[in-house]
Amino acid sequence: MKYLQGLALCFLAAGAASAQTIGIVTTPAGSFSNSAGQAIAKVLVEKAKLRAIVQAQASTGFEEVESGSADFNVSNSFDATFFATGTGEYQGLGQHPVMRYAGALIPYRVAMHVRADSSIKTIGDLKGKRVSSDFNAQKTIARIIEAHLANAGLGYNDVVRVPAPNVVRQAEDFMSGKVDVMFFALGSSQIKQAHASVGGVRVLEIDTAPDAFKRVQALLPGAYTVQVGTTPPMEGISKPTNLVAFDMVLITSAKVSDDIVYRVAKALHDGKQDLVATFPPFGLFQPQNMAKPLMSLEMHPGAAKYYKEIGLLK
């Protein structure tokens, strides 16, 4: 699989010419996970004395971790579970038993955005509107959008489908007027760009009623609701707003040594301040939650060793 951007970012610590090199796979440059991956790489250079190369992919990048061409993957929790178990978008591809879990990071707080002057006021108003679809290179995005539609009792058959390969392309389609709504995680650079490009964006709030949110969870196992306020200010949020959230997780492989994963877990656990300095959404990072379970994935022994030493695992 070709890199969308082979070396999105390479941080080299001074005097660390002999440091071991590790690869961190993320989604395309400009995406939320790519920005998070850059912050992670910087901390690993400074705290773990590793050379960290961020590899931006057009797709999820799980295959690179499984094959050993990369060491870590910045993913969402449900997509990692689907890949490891051969379910969801990976149905029929079989299980991937070498995949391992290294820790929970920050919540993806995700939302559907429309132009500030749009007549679309609710997710239900998207019926008959142009919505990005397919996402052949990043199928998880189609699932997340479908979950938002399901929250309002809609599906892709209720909207005009506009195919896009990945999340960044659909943002470009939104800014050029090809679609009426844009999906993205809060805090992403693409939201800021769209906000400036189209004269402002507005977030569509979800319905938190039990039946409505069960439809979301049927598509996004492990998803939960969060309310986002106006402090600090965020593009598209003008009042306390209920949104869908799920965890960003760090995935690795049984092929990666215990020592490397131990050093990575420790550096991230102790590096919140530095993570925030590079990528402000890491302000939501709660190091004490890094060892929370991930459905169907085994904790990597290197990470488990560190979490046991500091009392996060028994």
PDB file of C-alpha atoms in Angstrom:
ATOM      1  CA  MET A   1       0.000   0.000   0.000  1.00  0.00           C
ATOM      2  CA  LYS A   2       1.440   3.329  -1.027  1.00  0.00           C
ATOM      3  CA  TYR A   3       1.827   6.089   1.466  1.00  0.00           C
ATOM      4  CA  LEU A   4      -0.421   9.100   0.940  1.00  0.00           C
ATOM      5  CA  GLN A   5       2.389  11.004   2.470  1.00  0.00           C
ATOM      6  CA  GLY A   6       5.292   8.685   3.127  1.00  0.00           C
ATOM      7  CA  LEU A   7       6.987  10.771   5.772  1.00  0.00           C
ATOM      8  CA  ALA A   8       4.470  13.242   7.096  1.00  0.00           C
ATOM      9  CA  LEU A   9       6.793  14.199   9.895  1.00  0.00           C
ATOM     10  CA  CYS A  10      10.136  12.944  11.168  1.00  0.00           C
ATOM     11  CA  PHE A  11      11.364  14.060  14.571  1.00  0.00           C
ATOM     12  CA  LEU A  12      15.014  13.312  15.277  1.00  0.00           C
ATOM     13  CA  ALA A  13      16.343  13.871  18.771  1.00  0.00           C
ATOM     14  CA  ALA A  14      19.678  15.662  18.997  1.00  0.00           C
ATOM     15  CA  GLY A  15      22.464  13.196  19.660  1.00  0.00           C
ATOM     16  CA  ALA A  16      20.162  10.208  19.060  1.00  0.00           C
ATOM     17  CA  ALA A  17      21.773   8.998  15.864  1.00  0.00           C
ATOM     18  CA  SER A  18      21.724   5.422  17.132  1.00  0.00           C
ATOM     19  CA  ALA A  19      18.137   5.567  18.443  1.00  0.00           C
ATOM     20  CA  GLN A  20      15.755   2.911  17.171  1.00  0.00           C
ATOM     21  CA  THR A  21      13.315   4.065  14.493  1.00  0.00           C
ATOM     22  CA  ILE A  22       9.597   3.343  14.832  1.00  0.00           C
ATOM     23  CA  GLY A  23       6.742   4.089  12.440  1.00  0.00           C
ATOM     24  CA  ILE A  24       3.374   5.503  13.510  1.00  0.00           C
ATOM     25  CA  VAL A  25       0.548   5.151  10.983  1.00  0.00           C
ATOM     26  CA  THR A  26      -2.225   7.772  10.907  1.00  0.00           C
ATOM     27  CA  THR A  27      -4.995   8.841   8.560  1.00  0.00           C
ATOM     28  CA  PRO A  28      -4.226  11.580   5.956  1.00  0.00           C
ATOM     29  CA  ALA A  29      -2.282  14.761   6.697  1.00  0.00           C
ATOM     30  CA  GLY A  30      -4.625  17.393   8.128  1.00  0.00           C
ATOM     31  CA  SER A  31      -6.811  14.822   9.887  1.00  0.00           C
ATOM     32  CA  PHE A  32      -7.312  14.678  13.648  1.00  0.00           C
ATOM     33  CA  SER A  33      -5.361  11.456  14.109  1.00  0.00           C
ATOM     34  CA  ASN A  34      -2.504  12.710  11.959  1.00  0.00           C
ATOM     35  CA  SER A  35      -2.137  15.809  14.141  1.00  0.00           C
ATOM     36  CA  ALA A  36      -2.284  13.609  17.241  1.00  0.00           C
ATOM     37  CA  GLY A  37       0.320  11.292  15.722  1.00  0.00           C
ATOM     38  CA  GLN A  38       2.695  14.186  15.193  1.00  0.00           C
ATOM     39  CA  ALA A  39       2.364  15.183  18.846  1.00  0.00           C
ATOM     40  CA  ILE A  40       2.933  11.583  19.932  1.00  0.00           C
ATOM     41  CA  ALA A  41       6.038  11.305  17.733  1.00  0.00           C
ATOM     42  CA  LYS A  42       7.541  14.448  19.232  1.00  0.00           C
ATOM     43  CA  VAL A  43       7.054  13.166  22.774  1.00  0.00           C
ATOM     44  CA  LEU A  44       8.534   9.778  21.915  1.00  0.00           C
ATOM     45  CA  VAL A  45      11.658  11.456  20.581  1.00  0.00           C
ATOM     46  CA  GLU A  46      12.048  13.641  23.633  1.00  0.00           C
ATOM     47  CA  LYS A  47      10.931  11.247  26.359  1.00  0.00           C
ATOM     48  CA  ALA A  48      11.575   7.733  25.023  1.00  0.00           C
ATOM     49  CA  LYS A  49      14.637   8.565  22.897  1.00  0.00           C
ATOM     50  CA  LEU A  50      13.137   6.902  19.832  1.00  0.00           C
ATOM     51  CA  ARG A  51      13.156   8.112  16.258  1.00  0.00           C
ATOM     52  CA  ALA A  52       9.470   8.400  15.393  1.00  0.00           C
ATOM     53  CA  ILE A  53       8.289   8.660  11.790  1.00  0.00           C
ATOM     54  CA  VAL A  54       4.641   9.539  11.155  1.00  0.00           C
ATOM     55  CA  GLN A  55       3.291   7.719   8.100  1.00  0.00           C
ATOM     56  CA  ALA A  56       0.101   9.330   6.789  1.00  0.00           C
ATOM     57  CA  GLN A  57      -2.080   6.869   4.887  1.00  0.00           C
ATOM     58  CA  ALA A  58      -5.062   7.207   2.585  1.00  0.00           C
ATOM     59  CA  SER A  59      -6.633   4.316   4.540  1.00  0.00           C
ATOM     60  CA  THR A  60      -6.635   3.085   8.122  1.00  0.00           C
ATOM     61  CA  GLY A  61      -3.135   1.593   8.040  1.00  0.00           C
ATOM     62  CA  PHE A  62      -3.872  -1.495  10.146  1.00  0.00           C
ATOM     63  CA  GLU A  63      -2.281  -3.704   7.496  1.00  0.00           C
ATOM     64  CA  GLU A  64       1.036  -1.896   7.900  1.00  0.00           C
ATOM     65  CA  VAL A  65       1.115  -2.640  11.616  1.00  0.00           C
ATOM     66  CA  GLU A  66       0.119  -6.261  11.077  1.00  0.00           C
ATOM     67  CA  SER A  67       2.796  -6.790   8.412  1.00  0.00           C
ATOM     68  CA  GLY A  68       5.495  -5.081  10.452  1.00  0.00           C
ATOM     69  CA  SER A  69       6.132  -2.175   8.070  1.00  0.00           C
ATOM     70  CA  ALA A  70       4.939   0.132  10.870  1.00  0.00           C
ATOM     71  CA  ASP A  71       4.945  -0.285  14.638  1.00  0.00           C
ATOM     72  CA  PHE A  72       1.944   1.697  15.872  1.00  0.00           C
ATOM     73  CA  ASN A  73      -1.406   2.911  14.600  1.00  0.00           C
ATOM     74  CA  VAL A  74      -3.486   5.823  15.876  1.00  0.00           C
ATOM     75  CA  SER A  75      -7.069   4.618  15.473  1.00  0.00           C
ATOM     76  CA  ASN A  76     -10.537   4.754  16.947  1.00  0.00           C
ATOM     77  CA  SER A  77     -11.625   2.044  19.339  1.00  0.00           C
ATOM     78  CA  PHE A  78     -14.417   0.417  17.334  1.00  0.00           C
ATOM     79  CA  ASP A  79     -12.430   0.276  14.092  1.00  0.00           C
ATOM     80  CA  ALA A  80      -9.556  -1.450  15.884  1.00  0.00           C
ATOM     81  CA  THR A  81     -11.983  -4.020  17.289  1.00  0.00           C
ATOM     82  CA  PHE A  82     -13.558  -4.616  13.879  1.00  0.00           C
ATOM     83  CA  PHE A  83     -10.155  -5.143  12.226  1.00  0.00           C
ATOM     84  CA  ALA A  84      -8.843  -7.478  14.920  1.00  0.00           C
ATOM     85  CA  THR A  85     -11.991  -9.620  14.821  1.00  0.00           C
ATOM     86  CA  GLY A  86     -12.671  -9.499  11.073  1.00  0.00           C
ATOM     87  CA  THR A  87     -16.056  -7.838  11.526  1.00  0.00           C
ATOM     88  CA  GLY A  88     -17.651  -4.552  10.460  1.00  0.00           C
ATOM     89  CA  GLU A  89     -15.866  -3.129   7.417  1.00  0.00           C
ATOM     90  CA  TYR A  90     -13.407  -6.044   7.630  1.00  0.00           C
ATOM     91  CA  GLN A  91     -16.035  -8.784   7.410  1.00  0.00           C
ATOM     92  CA  GLY A  92     -14.699 -11.767   5.496  1.00  0.00           C
ATOM     93  CA  LEU A  93     -11.035 -10.828   5.900  1.00  0.00           C
ATOM     94  CA  GLY A  94     -10.541 -13.097   8.890  1.00  0.00           C
ATOM     95  CA  GLN A  95      -9.231 -12.358  12.351  1.00  0.00           C
ATOM     96  CA  HIS A  96      -5.909 -10.612  12.905  1.00  0.00           C
ATOM     97  CA  PRO A  97      -4.537 -12.195  16.071  1.00  0.00           C
ATOM     98  CA  VAL A  98      -1.181 -10.376  16.091  1.00  0.00           C
ATOM     99  CA  MET A  99      -2.840  -7.020  16.769  1.00  0.00           C
ATOM    100  CA  ARG A 100      -2.282  -5.672  20.279  1.00  0.00           C
ATOM    101  CA  TYR A 101      -3.530  -2.725  22.329  1.00  0.00           C
ATOM    102  CA  ALA A 102      -1.081  -0.188  23.791  1.00  0.00           C
ATOM    103  CA  GLY A 103      -3.432   2.271  25.494  1.00  0.00           C
ATOM    104  CA  ALA A 104      -6.360   4.695  25.350  1.00  0.00           C
ATOM    105  CA  LEU A 105      -5.548   8.280  24.449  1.00  0.00           C
ATOM    106  CA  ILE A 106      -8.170  11.010  23.959  1.00  0.00           C
ATOM    107  CA  PRO A 107     -11.822  11.038  22.934  1.00  0.00           C
ATOM    108  CA  TYR A 108     -12.724  11.703  19.349  1.00  0.00           C
ATOM    109  CA  ARG A 109     -15.555  14.222  19.719  1.00  0.00           C
ATOM    110  CA  VAL A 110     -17.132  14.068  16.292  1.00  0.00           C
ATOM    111  CA  ALA A 111     -19.822  16.090  14.589  1.00  0.00           C
ATOM    112  CA  MET A 112     -21.607  16.956  11.388  1.00  0.00           C
ATOM    113  CA  HIS A 113     -20.945  20.564  10.339  1.00  0.00           C
ATOM    114  CA  VAL A 114     -22.967  22.781   8.003  1.00  0.00           C
ATOM    115  CA  ARG A 115     -22.414  26.317   6.815  1.00  0.00           C
ATOM    116  CA  ALA A 116     -23.375  28.860   9.447  1.00  0.00           C
ATOM    117  CA  ASP A 117     -26.074  30.322   7.163  1.00  0.00           C
ATOM    118  CA  SER A 118     -27.460  26.930   6.110  1.00  0.00           C
ATOM    119  CA  SER A 119     -31.180  26.186   6.439  1.00  0.00           C
ATOM    120  CA  ILE A 120     -30.198  22.782   7.857  1.00  0.00           C
ATOM    121  CA  LYS A 121     -30.812  23.016  11.609  1.00  0.00           C
ATOM    122  CA  THR A 122     -30.925  19.364  12.707  1.00  0.00           C
ATOM    123  CA  ILE A 123     -29.511  16.045  11.550  1.00  0.00           C
ATOM    124  CA  GLY A 124     -33.055  15.146  10.472  1.00  0.00           C
ATOM    125  CA  ASP A 125     -32.931  18.075   8.035  1.00  0.00           C
ATOM    126  CA  LEU A 126     -30.239  16.245   6.070  1.00  0.00           C
ATOM    127  CA  LYS A 127     -32.958  14.185   4.397  1.00  0.00           C
ATOM    128  CA  GLY A 128     -32.636  14.739   0.649  1.00  0.00           C
ATOM    129  CA  LYS A 129     -29.391  16.695   1.051  1.00  0.00           C
ATOM    130  CA  ARG A 130     -25.955  15.901  -0.436  1.00  0.00           C
ATOM    131  CA  VAL A 131     -23.859  13.822   1.966  1.00  0.00           C
ATOM    132  CA  SER A 132     -20.391  12.307   1.406  1.00  0.00           C
ATOM    133  CA  SER A 133     -20.448   8.521   1.090  1.00  0.00           C
ATOM    134  CA  ASP A 134     -18.534   5.347   0.207  1.00  0.00           C
ATOM    135  CA  PHE A 135     -15.063   6.318   1.546  1.00  0.00           C
ATOM    136  CA  ASN A 136     -13.378   3.419  -0.234  1.00  0.00           C
ATOM    137  CA  ALA A 137     -10.010   4.262   1.333  1.00  0.00           C
ATOM    138  CA  GLN A 138     -11.394   4.995   4.803  1.00  0.00           C
ATOM    139  CA  LYS A 139     -14.640   3.082   5.263  1.00  0.00           C
ATOM    140  CA  THR A 140     -14.885   3.876   8.966  1.00  0.00           C
ATOM    141  CA  ILE A 141     -15.892   7.453   8.066  1.00  0.00           C
ATOM    142  CA  ALA A 142     -18.939   6.205   6.169  1.00  0.00           C
ATOM    143  CA  ARG A 143     -19.913   4.205   9.266  1.00  0.00           C
ATOM    144  CA  ILE A 144     -19.624   7.259  11.540  1.00  0.00           C
ATOM    145  CA  ILE A 145     -21.698   9.399   9.184  1.00  0.00           C
ATOM    146  CA  GLU A 146     -24.255   6.607   8.916  1.00  0.00           C
ATOM    147  CA  ALA A 147     -24.440   6.516  12.728  1.00  0.00           C
ATOM    148  CA  HIS A 148     -25.224  10.242  12.814  1.00  0.00           C
ATOM    149  CA  LEU A 149     -27.959   9.754  10.220  1.00  0.00           C
ATOM    150  CA  ALA A 150     -29.324   6.802  12.233  1.00  0.00           C
ATOM    151  CA  ASN A 151     -29.510   9.040  15.298  1.00  0.00           C
ATOM    152  CA  ALA A 152     -32.242  10.955  13.463  1.00  0.00           C
ATOM    153  CA  GLY A 153     -33.881   7.826  12.050  1.00  0.00           C
ATOM    154  CA  LEU A 154     -32.277   8.284   8.625  1.00  0.00           C
ATOM    155  CA  GLY A 155     -29.924   6.230   6.478  1.00  0.00           C
ATOM    156  CA  TYR A 156     -27.866   6.693   3.346  1.00  0.00           C
ATOM    157  CA  ASN A 157     -30.958   5.874   1.272  1.00  0.00           C
ATOM    158  CA  ASP A 158     -32.529   9.080   2.596  1.00  0.00           C
ATOM    159  CA  VAL A 159     -29.794  11.393   1.295  1.00  0.00           C
ATOM    160  CA  VAL A 160     -28.026  12.125  -1.979  1.00  0.00           C
ATOM    161  CA  ARG A 161     -24.782  10.144  -1.835  1.00  0.00           C
ATOM    162  CA  VAL A 162     -21.623  11.898  -3.024  1.00  0.00           C
ATOM    163  CA  PRO A 163     -18.670   9.456  -3.079  1.00  0.00           C
ATOM    164  CA  ALA A 164     -15.390  10.528  -1.480  1.00  0.00           C
ATOM    165  CA  PRO A 165     -12.269   8.430  -0.851  1.00  0.00           C
ATOM    166  CA  ASN A 166     -11.394   9.756   2.602  1.00  0.00           C
ATOM    167  CA  VAL A 167     -12.234  12.281   5.294  1.00  0.00           C
ATOM    168  CA  VAL A 168      -9.977  15.036   3.971  1.00  0.00           C
ATOM    169  CA  ARG A 169     -11.454  14.867   0.463  1.00  0.00           C
ATOM    170  CA  GLN A 170     -15.010  15.166   1.836  1.00  0.00           C
ATOM    171  CA  ALA A 171     -13.938  18.326   3.690  1.00  0.00           C
ATOM    172  CA  GLU A 172     -12.625  19.715   0.421  1.00  0.00           C
ATOM    173  CA  ASP A 173     -15.934  18.808  -1.241  1.00  0.00           C
ATOM    174  CA  PHE A 174     -17.788  20.677   1.492  1.00  0.00           C
ATOM    175  CA  MET A 175     -15.665  23.795   1.052  1.00  0.00           C
ATOM    176  CA  SER A 176     -16.153  23.704  -2.728  1.00  0.00           C
ATOM    177  CA  GLY A 177     -19.929  23.339  -2.358  1.00  0.00           C
ATOM    178  CA  LYS A 178     -20.237  19.762  -3.642  1.00  0.00           C
ATOM    179  CA  VAL A 179     -21.875  18.520  -0.419  1.00  0.00           C
ATOM    180  CA  ASP A 180     -24.118  20.178   2.167  1.00  0.00           C
ATOM    181  CA  VAL A 181     -22.495  18.818   5.332  1.00  0.00           C
ATOM    182  CA  MET A 182     -19.012  17.985   6.562  1.00  0.00           C
ATOM    183  CA  PHE A 183     -18.056  15.344   9.101  1.00  0.00           C
ATOM    184  CA  PHE A 184     -14.960  15.892  11.237  1.00  0.00           C
ATOM    185  CA  ALA A 185     -13.570  15.489  14.741  1.00  0.00           C
ATOM    186  CA  LEU A 186     -13.550  18.674  16.789  1.00  0.00           C
ATOM    187  CA  GLY A 187     -10.149  20.287  17.000  1.00  0.00           C
ATOM    188  CA  SER A 188      -9.120  19.301  13.473  1.00  0.00           C
ATOM    189  CA  SER A 189      -7.281  21.764  11.280  1.00  0.00           C
ATOM    190  CA  GLN A 190      -9.756  21.028   8.480  1.00  0.00           C
ATOM    191  CA  ILE A 191     -12.605  22.496  10.542  1.00  0.00           C
ATOM    192  CA  LYS A 192     -10.660  25.710  11.045  1.00  0.00           C
ATOM    193  CA  GLN A 193      -9.934  25.834   7.321  1.00  0.00           C
ATOM    194  CA  ALA A 194     -13.582  25.217   6.415  1.00  0.00           C
ATOM    195  CA  HIS A 195     -14.762  27.793   8.960  1.00  0.00           C
ATOM    196  CA  ALA A 196     -12.568  30.432   7.316  1.00  0.00           C
ATOM    197  CA  SER A 197     -13.375  29.277   3.782  1.00  0.00           C
ATOM    198  CA  VAL A 198     -17.195  29.237   3.852  1.00  0.00           C
ATOM    199  CA  GLY A 199     -17.910  32.102   6.225  1.00  0.00           C
ATOM    200  CA  GLY A 200     -18.406  30.018   9.336  1.00  0.00           C
ATOM    201  CA  VAL A 201     -19.614  26.529  10.220  1.00  0.00           C
ATOM    202  CA  ARG A 202     -22.265  25.269  12.635  1.00  0.00           C
ATOM    203  CA  VAL A 203     -22.417  21.896  14.420  1.00  0.00           C
ATOM    204  CA  LEU A 204     -25.564  19.761  14.283  1.00  0.00           C
ATOM    205  CA  GLU A 205     -26.442  18.461  17.753  1.00  0.00           C
ATOM    206  CA  ILE A 206     -27.325  14.792  18.276  1.00  0.00           C
ATOM    207  CA  ASP A 207     -30.428  13.412  19.987  1.00  0.00           C
ATOM    208  CA  THR A 208     -29.418  11.875  23.330  1.00  0.00           C
ATOM    209  CA  ALA A 209     -32.747  10.082  23.919  1.00  0.00           C
ATOM    210  CA  PRO A 210     -32.013   6.404  24.756  1.00  0.00           C
ATOM    211  CA  ASP A 211     -33.652   4.953  21.643  1.00  0.00           C
ATOM    212  CA  ALA A 212     -31.952   7.472  19.353  1.00  0.00           C
ATOM    213  CA  PHE A 213     -28.504   6.862  20.827  1.00  0.00           C
ATOM    214  CA  LYS A 214     -28.927   3.078  20.768  1.00  0.00           C
ATOM    215  CA  ARG A 215     -29.099   3.416  16.991  1.00  0.00           C
ATOM    216  CA  VAL A 216     -25.710   5.143  17.113  1.00  0.00           C
ATOM    217  CA  GLN A 217     -24.168   2.457  19.327  1.00  0.00           C
ATOM    218  CA  ALA A 218     -25.448  -0.301  17.052  1.00  0.00           C
ATOM    219  CA  LEU A 219     -23.070   1.074  14.417  1.00  0.00           C
ATOM    220  CA  LEU A 220     -20.339   2.387  16.741  1.00  0.00           C
ATOM    221  CA  PRO A 221     -19.808  -0.065  19.623  1.00  0.00           C
ATOM    222  CA  GLY A 222     -18.401   1.732  22.634  1.00  0.00           C
ATOM    223  CA  ALA A 223     -19.587   5.193  21.556  1.00  0.00           C
ATOM    224  CA  TYR A 224     -20.825   7.578  24.220  1.00  0.00           C
ATOM    225  CA  THR A 225     -22.243  11.110  24.437  1.00  0.00           C
ATOM    226  CA  VAL A 226     -20.400  14.240  25.514  1.00  0.00           C
ATOM    227  CA  GLN A 227     -21.549  17.791  25.937  1.00  0.00           C
ATOM    228  CA  VAL A 228     -19.155  20.374  24.529  1.00  0.00           C
ATOM    229  CA  GLY A 229     -19.324  23.895  25.922  1.00  0.00           C
ATOM    230  CA  THR A 230     -18.179  27.226  24.579  1.00  0.00           C
ATOM    231  CA  THR A 231     -14.996  27.434  26.660  1.00  0.00           C
ATOM    232  CA  PRO A 232     -12.530  27.207  25.093  1.00  0.00           C
ATOM    233  CA  PRO A 233     -14.135  28.561  21.924  1.00  0.00           C
ATOM    234  CA  MET A 234     -14.486  26.060  19.075  1.00  0.00           C
ATOM    235  CA  GLU A 235     -15.604  26.611  15.511  1.00  0.00           C
ATOM    236  CA  GLY A 236     -19.261  25.671  15.101  1.00  0.00           C
ATOM    237  CA  ILE A 237     -20.110  25.568  18.823  1.00  0.00           C
ATOM    238  CA  SER A 238     -22.129  28.576  20.048  1.00  0.00           C
ATOM    239  CA  LYS A 239     -23.880  26.896  23.005  1.00  0.00           C
ATOM    240  CA  PRO A 240     -23.492  23.688  25.054  1.00  0.00           C
ATOM    241  CA  THR A 241     -23.923  20.968  22.426  1.00  0.00           C
ATOM    242  CA  ASN A 242     -24.374  17.177  22.710  1.00  0.00           C
ATOM    243  CA  LEU A 243     -22.106  15.157  20.434  1.00  0.00           C
ATOM    244  CA  VAL A 244     -20.989  11.587  19.730  1.00  0.00           C
ATOM    245  CA  ALA A 245     -17.604  10.509  21.146  1.00  0.00           C
ATOM    246  CA  PHE A 246     -15.427   7.393  21.149  1.00  0.00           C
ATOM    247  CA  ASP A 247     -11.853   6.727  22.181  1.00  0.00           C
ATOM    248  CA  MET A 248      -8.684   7.268  20.194  1.00  0.00           C
ATOM    249  CA  VAL A 249      -6.452   4.279  20.892  1.00  0.00           C
ATOM    250  CA  LEU A 250      -2.856   3.326  20.195  1.00  0.00           C
ATOM    251  CA  ILE A 251      -2.585  -0.027  18.421  1.00  0.00           C
ATOM    252  CA  THR A 252       0.545  -2.095  17.950  1.00  0.00           C
ATOM    253  CA  SER A 253       1.515  -5.672  17.131  1.00  0.00           C
ATOM    254  CA  ALA A 254       2.840  -8.705  18.968  1.00  0.00           C
ATOM    255  CA  LYS A 255       5.873  -8.328  16.691  1.00  0.00           C
ATOM    256  CA  VAL A 256       6.917  -5.092  18.434  1.00  0.00           C
ATOM    257  CA  SER A 257       9.262  -5.681  21.368  1.00  0.00           C
ATOM    258  CA  ASP A 258       8.121  -5.373  24.978  1.00  0.00           C
ATOM    259  CA  ASP A 259      10.851  -2.800  25.603  1.00  0.00           C
ATOM    260  CA  ILE A 260       9.680  -0.468  22.835  1.00  0.00           C
ATOM    261  CA  VAL A 261       6.012  -0.617  23.857  1.00  0.00           C
ATOM    262  CA  TYR A 262       6.934  -0.143  27.530  1.00  0.00           C
ATOM    263  CA  ARG A 263       8.939   2.990  26.677  1.00  0.00           C
ATOM    264  CA  VAL A 264       6.127   4.339  24.480  1.00  0.00           C
ATOM    265  CA  ALA A 265       3.467   3.806  27.157  1.00  0.00           C
ATOM    266  CA  LYS A 266       5.627   5.455  29.818  1.00  0.00           C
ATOM    267  CA  ALA A 267       6.526   8.440  27.655  1.00  0.00           C
ATOM    268  CA  LEU A 268       2.909   9.138  26.763  1.00  0.00           C
ATOM    269  CA  HIS A 269       1.643   8.619  30.309  1.00  0.00           C
ATOM    270  CA  ASP A 270       4.185  11.111  31.635  1.00  0.00           C
ATOM    271  CA  GLY A 271       4.049  13.501  28.690  1.00  0.00           C
ATOM    272  CA  LYS A 272       0.625  15.153  28.774  1.00  0.00           C
ATOM    273  CA  GLN A 273       1.979  18.689  29.021  1.00  0.00           C
ATOM    274  CA  ASP A 274       4.194  18.188  25.974  1.00  0.00           C
ATOM    275  CA  LEU A 275       1.396  16.504  24.023  1.00  0.00           C
ATOM    276  CA  VAL A 276      -0.902  19.466  24.686  1.00  0.00           C
ATOM    277  CA  ALA A 277       1.791  21.928  23.630  1.00  0.00           C
ATOM    278  CA  THR A 278       1.892  20.332  20.161  1.00  0.00           C
ATOM    279  CA  PHE A 279      -1.795  19.393  19.794  1.00  0.00           C
ATOM    280  CA  PRO A 280      -4.205  21.196  22.189  1.00  0.00           C
ATOM    281  CA  PRO A 281      -6.953  18.499  22.058  1.00  0.00           C
ATOM    282  CA  PHE A 282      -4.618  16.423  24.233  1.00  0.00           C
ATOM    283  CA  GLY A 283      -5.955  18.607  27.039  1.00  0.00           C
ATOM    284  CA  LEU A 284      -8.667  15.913  27.205  1.00  0.00           C
ATOM    285  CA  PHE A 285      -6.050  13.182  27.749  1.00  0.00           C
ATOM    286  CA  GLN A 286      -6.439  11.379  31.082  1.00  0.00           C
ATOM    287  CA  PRO A 287      -3.304   9.273  31.619  1.00  0.00           C
ATOM    288  CA  GLN A 288      -4.976   7.329  34.434  1.00  0.00           C
ATOM    289  CA  ASN A 289      -7.387   5.891  31.829  1.00  0.00           C
ATOM    290  CA  MET A 290      -4.741   4.542  29.442  1.00  0.00           C
ATOM    291  CA  ALA A 291      -5.229   0.952  30.597  1.00  0.00           C
ATOM    292  CA  LYS A 292      -9.022   0.874  30.173  1.00  0.00           C
ATOM    293  CA  PRO A 293     -10.063  -2.319  28.340  1.00  0.00           C
ATOM    294  CA  LEU A 294     -10.541  -2.433  24.581  1.00  0.00           C
ATOM    295  CA  MET A 295     -13.058  -4.934  23.251  1.00  0.00           C
ATOM    296  CA  SER A 296     -11.486  -8.049  21.685  1.00  0.00           C
ATOM    297  CA  LEU A 297      -7.881  -6.779  21.769  1.00  0.00           C
ATOM    298  CA  GLU A 298      -5.227  -8.076  24.136  1.00  0.00           C
ATOM    299  CA  MET A 299      -3.015  -5.561  25.925  1.00  0.00           C
ATOM    300  CA  HIS A 300       0.574  -5.710  24.667  1.00  0.00           C
ATOM    301  CA  PRO A 301       2.831  -7.214  27.389  1.00  0.00           C
ATOM    302  CA  GLY A 302       5.128  -4.184  27.294  1.00  0.00           C
ATOM    303  CA  ALA A 303       2.269  -1.786  27.964  1.00  0.00           C
ATOM    304  CA  ALA A 304       0.753  -4.132  30.572  1.00  0.00           C
ATOM    305  CA  LYS A 305       4.069  -4.257  32.440  1.00  0.00           C
ATOM    306  CA  TYR A 306       4.222  -0.475  32.715  1.00  0.00           C
ATOM    307  CA  TYR A 307       0.553  -0.075  33.692  1.00  0.00           C
ATOM    308  CA  LYS A 308       0.978  -2.713  36.411  1.00  0.00           C
ATOM    309  CA  GLU A 309       4.046  -0.947  37.780  1.00  0.00           C
ATOM    310  CA  ILE A 310       2.112   2.313  38.237  1.00  0.00           C
ATOM    311  CA  GLY A 311      -1.066   0.667  39.529  1.00  0.00           C
ATOM    312  CA  LEU A 312      -3.332   1.053  36.497  1.00  0.00           C
ATOM    313  CA  LEU A 313      -3.567  -2.711  36.046  1.00  0.00           C
ATOM    314  CA  LYS A 314      -3.743  -5.397  38.696  1.00  0.00           C
TER     315      LYS A 314
END
